[in-house]
Coordinates of N, CA and C in Angstrom, one line a residue:
X536 N -130.0 -132.1 -78.9 CA -130.5 -131.4 -77.7 C -130.6 -130.0 -77.9
X537 N -130.0 -129.6 -78.5 CA -130.4 -127.9 -79.3 C -131.8 -127.7 -79.8
X538 N -131.7 -128.8 -81.0 CA -132.7 -128.9 -81.7 C -134.6 -128.9 -80.8
X539 N -134.8 -130.0 -80.8 CA -135.6 -129.8 -79.1 C -135.8 -129.0 -78.0
X540 N -134.7 -128.8 -77.9 CA -135.0 -126.8 -77.2 C -135.4 -125.7 -78.0
X541 N -134.6 -125.3 -79.1 CA -135.1 -124.3 -79.7 C -136.4 -124.6 -80.4
X542 N -136.9 -125.5 -80.5 CA -138.9 -126.6 -81.0 C -139.6 -125.8 -80.1
X543 N -139.2 -126.4 -78.8 CA -140.2 -126.3 -77.6 C -140.6 -124.8 -76.9
X544 N -139.9 -123.7 -77.7 CA -140.8 -122.4 -77.3 C -140.0 -121.6 -75.6
X545 N -139.2 -122.7 -74.7 CA -138.9 -122.1 -73.6 C -137.3 -121.7 -74.2
X546 N -137.4 -120.4 -72.9 CA -136.5 -120.1 -72.8 C -135.0 -120.8 -72.5
X547 N -134.1 -121.0 -72.9 CA -132.8 -121.9 -71.9 C -131.2 -120.7 -73.1
X548 N -129.9 -121.5 -72.6 CA -129.0 -121.2 -72.8 C -128.2 -122.7 -72.3
X549 N -127.3 -122.5 -73.5 CA -126.4 -123.7 -73.5 C -125.1 -123.1 -72.9
X550 N -124.8 -123.6 -71.8 CA -123.7 -122.7 -70.8 C -122.2 -123.1 -71.3
X551 N -121.6 -123.0 -72.2 CA -119.9 -123.8 -72.0 C -119.4 -123.5 -70.5
X552 N -118.3 -124.4 -70.5 CA -117.9 -124.5 -69.3 C -116.8 -125.0 -69.5
X553 N -115.7 -124.0 -68.8 CA -114.1 -124.1 -69.2 C -113.4 -125.0 -67.9
X554 N -113.8 -125.7 -67.1 CA -113.5 -126.7 -66.6 C -115.0 -127.5 -66.2
X555 N -114.5 -128.8 -66.1 CA -115.6 -130.1 -65.3 C -115.9 -129.9 -64.4
X556 N -117.2 -129.7 -64.3 CA -118.0 -129.0 -63.5 C -118.6 -130.6 -62.4
X557 N -118.0 -130.8 -61.2 CA -117.8 -132.6 -61.0 C -119.4 -132.5 -59.6
X558 N -119.8 -130.8 -58.8 CA -120.7 -131.6 -57.8 C -121.6 -130.4 -58.1
X559 N -122.5 -130.4 -57.3 CA -123.7 -128.9 -57.8 C -123.1 -127.5 -57.0
X560 N -122.1 -127.7 -55.6 CA -121.3 -126.9 -55.3 C -120.6 -125.9 -56.1
X561 N -119.6 -127.1 -57.0 CA -118.8 -126.4 -58.0 C -119.4 -125.8 -59.2
X562 N -120.7 -125.9 -59.2 CA -121.5 -125.7 -60.3 C -121.6 -124.0 -60.0
X563 N -122.5 -124.2 -58.8 CA -123.3 -122.7 -57.7 C -122.0 -122.0 -57.5
X564 N -120.9 -121.9 -57.2 CA -119.8 -121.2 -57.3 C -118.9 -121.3 -59.3
X565 N -119.0 -121.9 -59.8 CA -118.6 -121.7 -60.9 C -119.4 -120.3 -61.8
X566 N -120.8 -120.8 -61.6 CA -121.8 -119.9 -62.5 C -122.0 -118.8 -62.0
X567 N -122.1 -118.5 -60.1 CA -122.5 -117.3 -59.7 C -124.2 -117.2 -58.9
X568 N -123.9 -118.6 -58.7 CA -125.5 -118.8 -58.5 C -125.9 -119.3 -57.5
X569 N -127.1 -119.7 -57.0 CA -127.3 -120.1 -55.3 C -127.1 -121.6 -55.4
X570 N -126.7 -122.5 -54.3 CA -126.5 -123.6 -54.8 C -128.5 -124.3 -55.1
X571 N -129.6 -123.9 -54.6 CA -130.7 -124.6 -54.7 C -130.7 -124.1 -56.3
X572 N -130.6 -123.2 -57.1 CA -130.8 -123.7 -58.5 C -129.5 -124.2 -59.7
X573 N -129.2 -124.9 -58.6 CA -127.9 -125.9 -59.6 C -129.2 -127.6 -59.7
X574 N -129.5 -128.2 -60.7 CA -130.1 -129.1 -60.7 C -129.5 -130.5 -61.4
X575 N -128.9 -131.1 -60.2 CA -128.3 -132.3 -60.4 C -129.6 -133.4 -61.6
X576 N -129.3 -134.1 -61.9 CA -129.9 -135.5 -62.6 C -129.1 -136.3 -62.1
X577 N -130.2 -137.1 -62.0 CA -129.5 -138.3 -60.7 C -131.3 -139.3 -62.0
X578 N -130.3 -140.6 -62.7 CA -130.7 -141.7 -62.4 C -130.8 -142.5 -61.6
X579 N -132.7 -143.3 -61.3 CA -133.0 -144.2 -60.5 C -133.1 -145.2 -60.7
X580 N -133.2 -146.5 -59.9 CA -133.7 -147.7 -60.1 C -135.3 -148.3 -59.3
X581 N -136.3 -148.3 -60.1 CA -137.2 -149.2 -59.2 C -138.7 -149.8 -59.7
X582 N -138.7 -150.9 -59.0 CA -140.5 -151.2 -59.8 C -139.8 -151.9 -61.6
X583 N -138.1 -152.1 -61.2 CA -138.3 -152.9 -62.8 C -138.0 -152.2 -63.9
X584 N -137.5 -150.8 -63.6 CA -137.8 -149.7 -64.6 C -136.5 -148.3 -64.1
X585 N -136.2 -147.8 -64.5 CA -135.5 -146.5 -64.6 C -136.3 -145.7 -64.1
X586 N -135.7 -144.5 -63.9 CA -136.4 -143.2 -63.7 C -135.4 -141.9 -63.5
X587 N -135.9 -141.3 -64.3 CA -134.8 -139.5 -63.9 C -135.4 -138.6 -62.9
X588 N -134.6 -138.2 -61.7 CA -135.0 -137.7 -60.4 C -133.7 -136.5 -60.4
X589 N -135.1 -135.3 -61.0 CA -134.0 -133.9 -60.8 C -133.9 -133.4 -60.0
X590 N -133.0 -133.0 -59.0 CA -133.0 -132.2 -57.7 C -132.7 -131.0 -57.4
X591 N -132.6 -130.0 -56.5 CA -132.0 -129.0 -56.2 C -130.6 -129.9 -55.7
X592 N -130.1 -128.6 -55.8 CA -128.3 -128.7 -55.8 C -128.0 -128.7 -54.0
X593 N -129.7 -128.0 -53.6 CA -129.3 -127.9 -51.9 C -129.5 -129.1 -51.3
X594 N -130.1 -130.4 -52.0 CA -129.6 -131.8 -51.4 C -128.6 -132.7 -51.3
X595 N -128.0 -133.2 -50.4 CA -127.2 -134.0 -50.5 C -126.9 -135.4 -50.3
X596 N -127.9 -135.5 -49.9 CA -128.0 -137.3 -50.1 C -130.1 -137.0 -49.3
X597 N -130.3 -137.7 -50.4 CA -131.4 -138.2 -50.4 C -132.2 -139.2 -49.9
X598 N -133.0 -139.2 -49.6 CA -134.0 -140.5 -48.2 C -135.0 -141.3 -49.4
X599 N -134.3 -142.1 -50.1 CA -134.5 -143.2 -51.1 C -135.8 -143.8 -50.2
X600 N -135.2 -144.2 -49.3 CA -137.3 -145.4 -48.3 C -138.2 -143.9 -48.7
X601 N -138.0 -142.8 -48.0 CA -139.0 -142.2 -48.1 C -139.7 -141.0 -49.2
X602 N -138.6 -141.6 -50.0 CA -139.1 -140.8 -51.6 C -139.5 -142.2 -52.1
X603 N -139.5 -143.1 -51.9 CA -140.3 -144.5 -51.9 C -141.5 -144.6 -51.4
X604 N -142.0 -144.0 -50.4 CA -143.3 -144.1 -49.8 C -144.5 -143.0 -50.7
X605 N -143.4 -141.8 -50.9 CA -144.0 -140.8 -51.2 C -144.8 -140.8 -52.6
X606 N -143.3 -141.4 -53.9 CA -144.3 -141.3 -54.8 C -145.1 -143.2 -55.2
X607 N -144.8 -144.1 -54.3 CA -145.5 -145.2 -54.5 C -144.8 -146.4 -55.0
X608 N -143.3 -146.0 -55.2 CA -142.6 -147.0 -55.6 C -142.0 -147.2 -55.0
X609 N -142.2 -148.8 -54.2 CA -141.2 -149.0 -53.5 C -140.0 -149.6 -54.2
X610 N -139.1 -149.6 -53.6 CA -137.3 -150.8 -53.6 C -136.3 -149.7 -54.2
X611 N -136.6 -147.8 -54.3 CA -135.9 -147.2 -54.9 C -134.4 -146.8 -54.5
X612 N -133.6 -146.7 -56.1 CA -132.5 -146.4 -55.2 C -131.9 -146.0 -56.1
X613 N -130.5 -145.2 -56.0 CA -129.8 -145.1 -57.3 C -129.4 -146.4 -58.3
X614 N -129.6 -145.7 -59.4 CA -128.8 -146.9 -60.7 C -127.5 -146.7 -60.1
X615 N -126.8 -147.9 -60.6 CA -125.3 -147.8 -60.7 C -124.7 -147.5 -61.5
X616 N -123.2 -147.4 -61.2 CA -122.7 -146.4 -62.5 C -122.5 -147.4 -63.8
X617 N -122.4 -148.8 -63.5 CA -122.7 -149.9 -64.6 C -123.6 -149.8 -65.1
X618 N -124.8 -149.8 -64.3 CA -126.0 -150.0 -64.9 C -126.3 -149.0 -66.4
X619 N -126.1 -147.2 -65.6 CA -126.0 -146.3 -66.5 C -125.4 -145.9 -67.5
X620 N -123.8 -146.8 -66.8 CA -123.0 -147.2 -68.6 C -123.8 -147.8 -69.5
X621 N -123.8 -149.6 -69.4 CA -124.9 -150.0 -69.8 C -125.9 -149.6 -70.4
X622 N -127.1 -149.1 -69.9 CA -128.1 -148.7 -70.5 C -128.2 -147.5 -71.2
X623 N -127.2 -146.3 -71.0 CA -127.4 -145.2 -71.5 C -125.6 -144.2 -72.2
X624 N -125.4 -144.9 -72.1 CA -123.9 -145.1 -72.5 C -123.7 -143.5 -72.0
X625 N -123.6 -143.3 -70.9 CA -123.0 -142.6 -69.8 C -122.4 -142.5 -69.0
X626 N -121.6 -142.0 -68.3 CA -121.3 -141.5 -67.4 C -121.5 -140.2 -66.0
X627 N -121.0 -140.9 -64.1 CA -121.9 -139.8 -63.5 C -121.4 -138.4 -64.1
X628 N -122.6 -137.6 -63.8 CA -121.9 -136.7 -63.9 C -122.5 -136.1 -65.5
X629 N -122.4 -136.6 -66.8 CA -123.1 -136.4 -68.0 C -124.9 -136.3 -68.0
X630 N -125.8 -137.0 -66.9 CA -127.1 -136.8 -67.2 C -127.7 -135.8 -67.9
X631 N -127.9 -136.1 -68.2 CA -129.2 -134.1 -68.8 C -130.2 -134.5 -68.5
X632 N -130.8 -133.1 -68.2 CA -131.9 -132.8 -67.4 C -133.2 -134.0 -68.0
X633 N -133.2 -133.5 -69.6 CA -134.0 -134.6 -70.2 C -133.4 -134.9 -71.7
X634 N -134.5 -136.2 -72.4 CA -134.0 -137.0 -73.6 C -133.5 -138.0 -73.4
X635 N -133.9 -138.4 -72.0 CA -133.6 -139.8 -71.9 C -134.5 -140.7 -72.3
X636 N -136.1 -140.2 -72.0 CA -137.2 -140.8 -72.0 C -137.8 -142.0 -70.8
X637 N -137.0 -141.6 -70.0 CA -138.0 -141.9 -68.9 C -138.6 -141.0 -67.8
X638 N -139.7 -141.9 -67.6 CA -140.3 -140.9 -66.6 C -139.1 -140.0 -65.7
X639 N -140.2 -138.8 -65.1 CA -139.0 -137.9 -64.3 C -139.5 -137.7 -62.9
X640 N -139.5 -137.5 -62.3 CA -139.6 -137.1 -60.5 C -138.5 -135.7 -60.6
X641 N -139.4 -134.1 -60.6 CA -138.8 -132.9 -60.3 C -138.9 -132.4 -59.3
X642 N -138.1 -132.0 -58.1 CA -137.8 -131.8 -56.8 C -139.0 -129.9 -56.9
X643 N -139.3 -130.1 -56.4 CA -140.6 -128.8 -56.0 C -139.6 -127.7 -55.5
X644 N -138.6 -127.8 -55.1 CA -137.5 -126.7 -54.4 C -137.0 -126.3 -55.5
X645 N -136.9 -127.0 -56.5 CA -136.5 -126.2 -58.0 C -137.3 -124.8 -58.5
X646 N -138.4 -124.4 -58.1 CA -139.7 -124.4 -58.8 C -139.6 -122.5 -57.5
X647 N -138.4 -122.7 -57.2 CA -138.3 -121.4 -56.4 C -137.4 -120.3 -57.0
X648 N -136.7 -120.5 -58.5 CA -136.2 -120.0 -59.3 C -136.9 -119.8 -60.9
X649 N -136.4 -119.0 -61.5 CA -136.6 -118.8 -62.5 C -135.7 -119.8 -63.5
X650 N -134.6 -119.6 -63.1 CA -134.2 -120.6 -63.7 C -133.1 -121.2 -63.7
X651 N -132.9 -122.7 -64.1 CA -132.4 -124.1 -63.4 C -130.8 -124.2 -63.7
X652 N -130.0 -124.6 -63.3 CA -128.6 -125.2 -64.0 C -128.2 -126.3 -63.7
X653 N -128.2 -127.3 -65.1 CA -128.6 -128.8 -65.0 C -127.4 -129.2 -66.4
X654 N -127.3 -130.5 -66.2 CA -126.6 -131.7 -67.3 C -127.0 -131.9 -68.8
X655 N -126.1 -131.2 -69.7 CA -126.5 -131.2 -71.4 C -126.8 -132.8 -71.6
X656 N -125.9 -133.9 -70.9 CA -125.6 -134.6 -72.1 C -123.8 -134.6 -72.3
X657 N -123.5 -133.0 -72.4 CA -122.5 -132.2 -72.9 C -121.4 -132.5 -71.5
X658 N -120.5 -133.1 -71.1 CA -119.4 -132.2 -69.6 C -119.2 -131.4 -70.1
X659 N -119.3 -130.4 -71.0 CA -118.3 -129.2 -71.8 C -119.1 -128.6 -71.3
X660 N -121.0 -128.6 -71.4 CA -122.3 -128.1 -71.6 C -122.6 -127.5 -70.5
X661 N -123.5 -126.2 -69.8 CA -124.7 -126.5 -68.6 C -125.6 -126.2 -69.8
X662 N -127.1 -126.5 -69.1 CA -128.2 -126.1 -69.5 C -129.0 -125.5 -68.1
X663 N -128.4 -123.9 -68.7 CA -130.0 -123.0 -68.3 C -131.1 -123.2 -68.4
X664 N -132.5 -123.6 -67.9 CA -133.5 -123.2 -68.5 C -134.3 -123.1 -67.3
X665 N -136.0 -123.1 -67.4 CA -137.1 -123.2 -66.2 C -137.5 -123.8 -65.9
X666 N -136.9 -124.5 -64.6 CA -137.9 -125.8 -64.2 C -139.2 -126.4 -65.0
X667 N -139.9 -125.6 -65.0 CA -141.0 -125.8 -66.3 C -141.2 -126.8 -66.6
X668 N -140.0 -126.0 -67.8 CA -139.7 -126.6 -68.9 C -139.1 -128.3 -68.8
X669 N -139.1 -128.6 -67.5 CA -138.5 -129.7 -67.5 C -139.4 -131.1 -67.5
X670 N -141.3 -129.9 -66.7 CA -141.8 -131.3 -67.2 C -142.5 -131.7 -68.3
X671 N -141.8 -130.6 -69.3 CA -142.7 -130.4 -70.6 C -142.1 -131.6 -71.5
X672 N -140.7 -131.1 -71.2 CA -139.3 -132.1 -72.1 C -139.2 -133.4 -71.7
X673 N -140.0 -134.0 -70.7 CA -139.8 -135.0 -70.0 C -140.9 -136.0 -70.1
X674 N -140.8 -137.3 -70.6 CA -141.7 -138.1 -69.9 C -142.6 -138.2 -69.2
X675 N -143.6 -138.9 -68.5 CA -144.0 -139.0 -67.6 C -144.1 -138.0 -66.2
X676 N -143.6 -137.3 -66.8 CA -142.9 -136.3 -65.6 C -144.0 -135.9 -64.5
X677 N -143.7 -135.3 -62.6 CA -144.7 -135.1 -62.1 C -143.3 -134.5 -61.2
X678 N -144.1 -132.9 -60.5 CA -143.6 -132.7 -59.6 C -143.2 -133.3 -58.2
X679 N -142.1 -133.8 -57.6 CA -141.7 -134.3 -56.1 C -141.4 -133.1 -54.6
X680 N -141.5 -133.6 -54.0 CA -141.6 -133.1 -52.8 C -140.1 -134.6 -52.1
X681 N -138.7 -134.0 -52.7 CA -137.9 -134.7 -52.4 C -137.4 -134.5 -51.2
X682 N -137.5 -135.9 -50.0 CA -137.0 -135.9 -48.9 C -135.4 -136.3 -48.5
X683 N -134.8 -135.2 -47.9 CA -133.9 -135.6 -47.3 C -133.0 -135.9 -46.5
X684 N -132.2 -136.6 -46.3 CA -131.4 -136.7 -45.0 C -130.4 -136.0 -44.5
X685 N -129.7 -134.9 -45.8 CA -129.2 -133.9 -44.4 C -129.0 -132.6 -46.5
X686 N -129.1 -131.7 -45.7 CA -129.6 -130.4 -46.8 C -128.4 -129.4 -46.5
X687 N -127.4 -128.8 -47.7 CA -126.7 -128.1 -47.5 C -127.5 -126.8 -47.3
X688 N -126.5 -125.8 -46.7 CA -127.0 -124.3 -46.7 C -126.3 -123.8 -47.6
X689 N -126.8 -122.4 -48.0 CA -126.1 -121.3 -48.9 C -124.4 -121.0 -48.7
X690 N -123.9 -121.8 -47.8 CA -122.4 -121.4 -47.7 C -121.6 -122.5 -47.7
X691 N -122.4 -123.7 -47.9 CA -121.9 -124.9 -47.8 C -121.7 -125.9 -46.2
X692 N -122.6 -124.8 -45.7 CA -122.7 -126.1 -44.4 C -124.1 -127.0 -44.7
X693 N -123.9 -128.2 -43.9 CA -124.6 -129.2 -44.0 C -125.7 -128.4 -42.4
X694 N -126.6 -128.6 -42.9 CA -128.2 -128.8 -41.7 C -129.2 -129.7 -41.3

């Protein structure tokens, strides 16, 4: 990953976590950033293929039916833990922001920040990178407005 990042020309940092970060809210607290600047990477399944969805940490629950309508990909759902482990050799929380070779959907809300913080593929490292870089580093990437069922405020309250 570091080799790809170094040759990409995009500014980035690989930040060492002293504790395992298990959620967007834990990441925001740990790094002292806004919740919306965290960028959880989710592996989805739809139309017979896997996709990567990178969302703002403000989203608590994605509305997959609405996302399917917006993207034109019917039947979108979260990939199961088993599917992720068997296909990619990853556990939940280890999904990197790029490098899986998957078509990628990037949440427009992330572009409100100069840098976002997300998975590197190593649970001990967090990748800090400009959201625009995610479009260049991932295949078949595009920006989407990710519909949500529940959104969290900066204070951790549900809106």
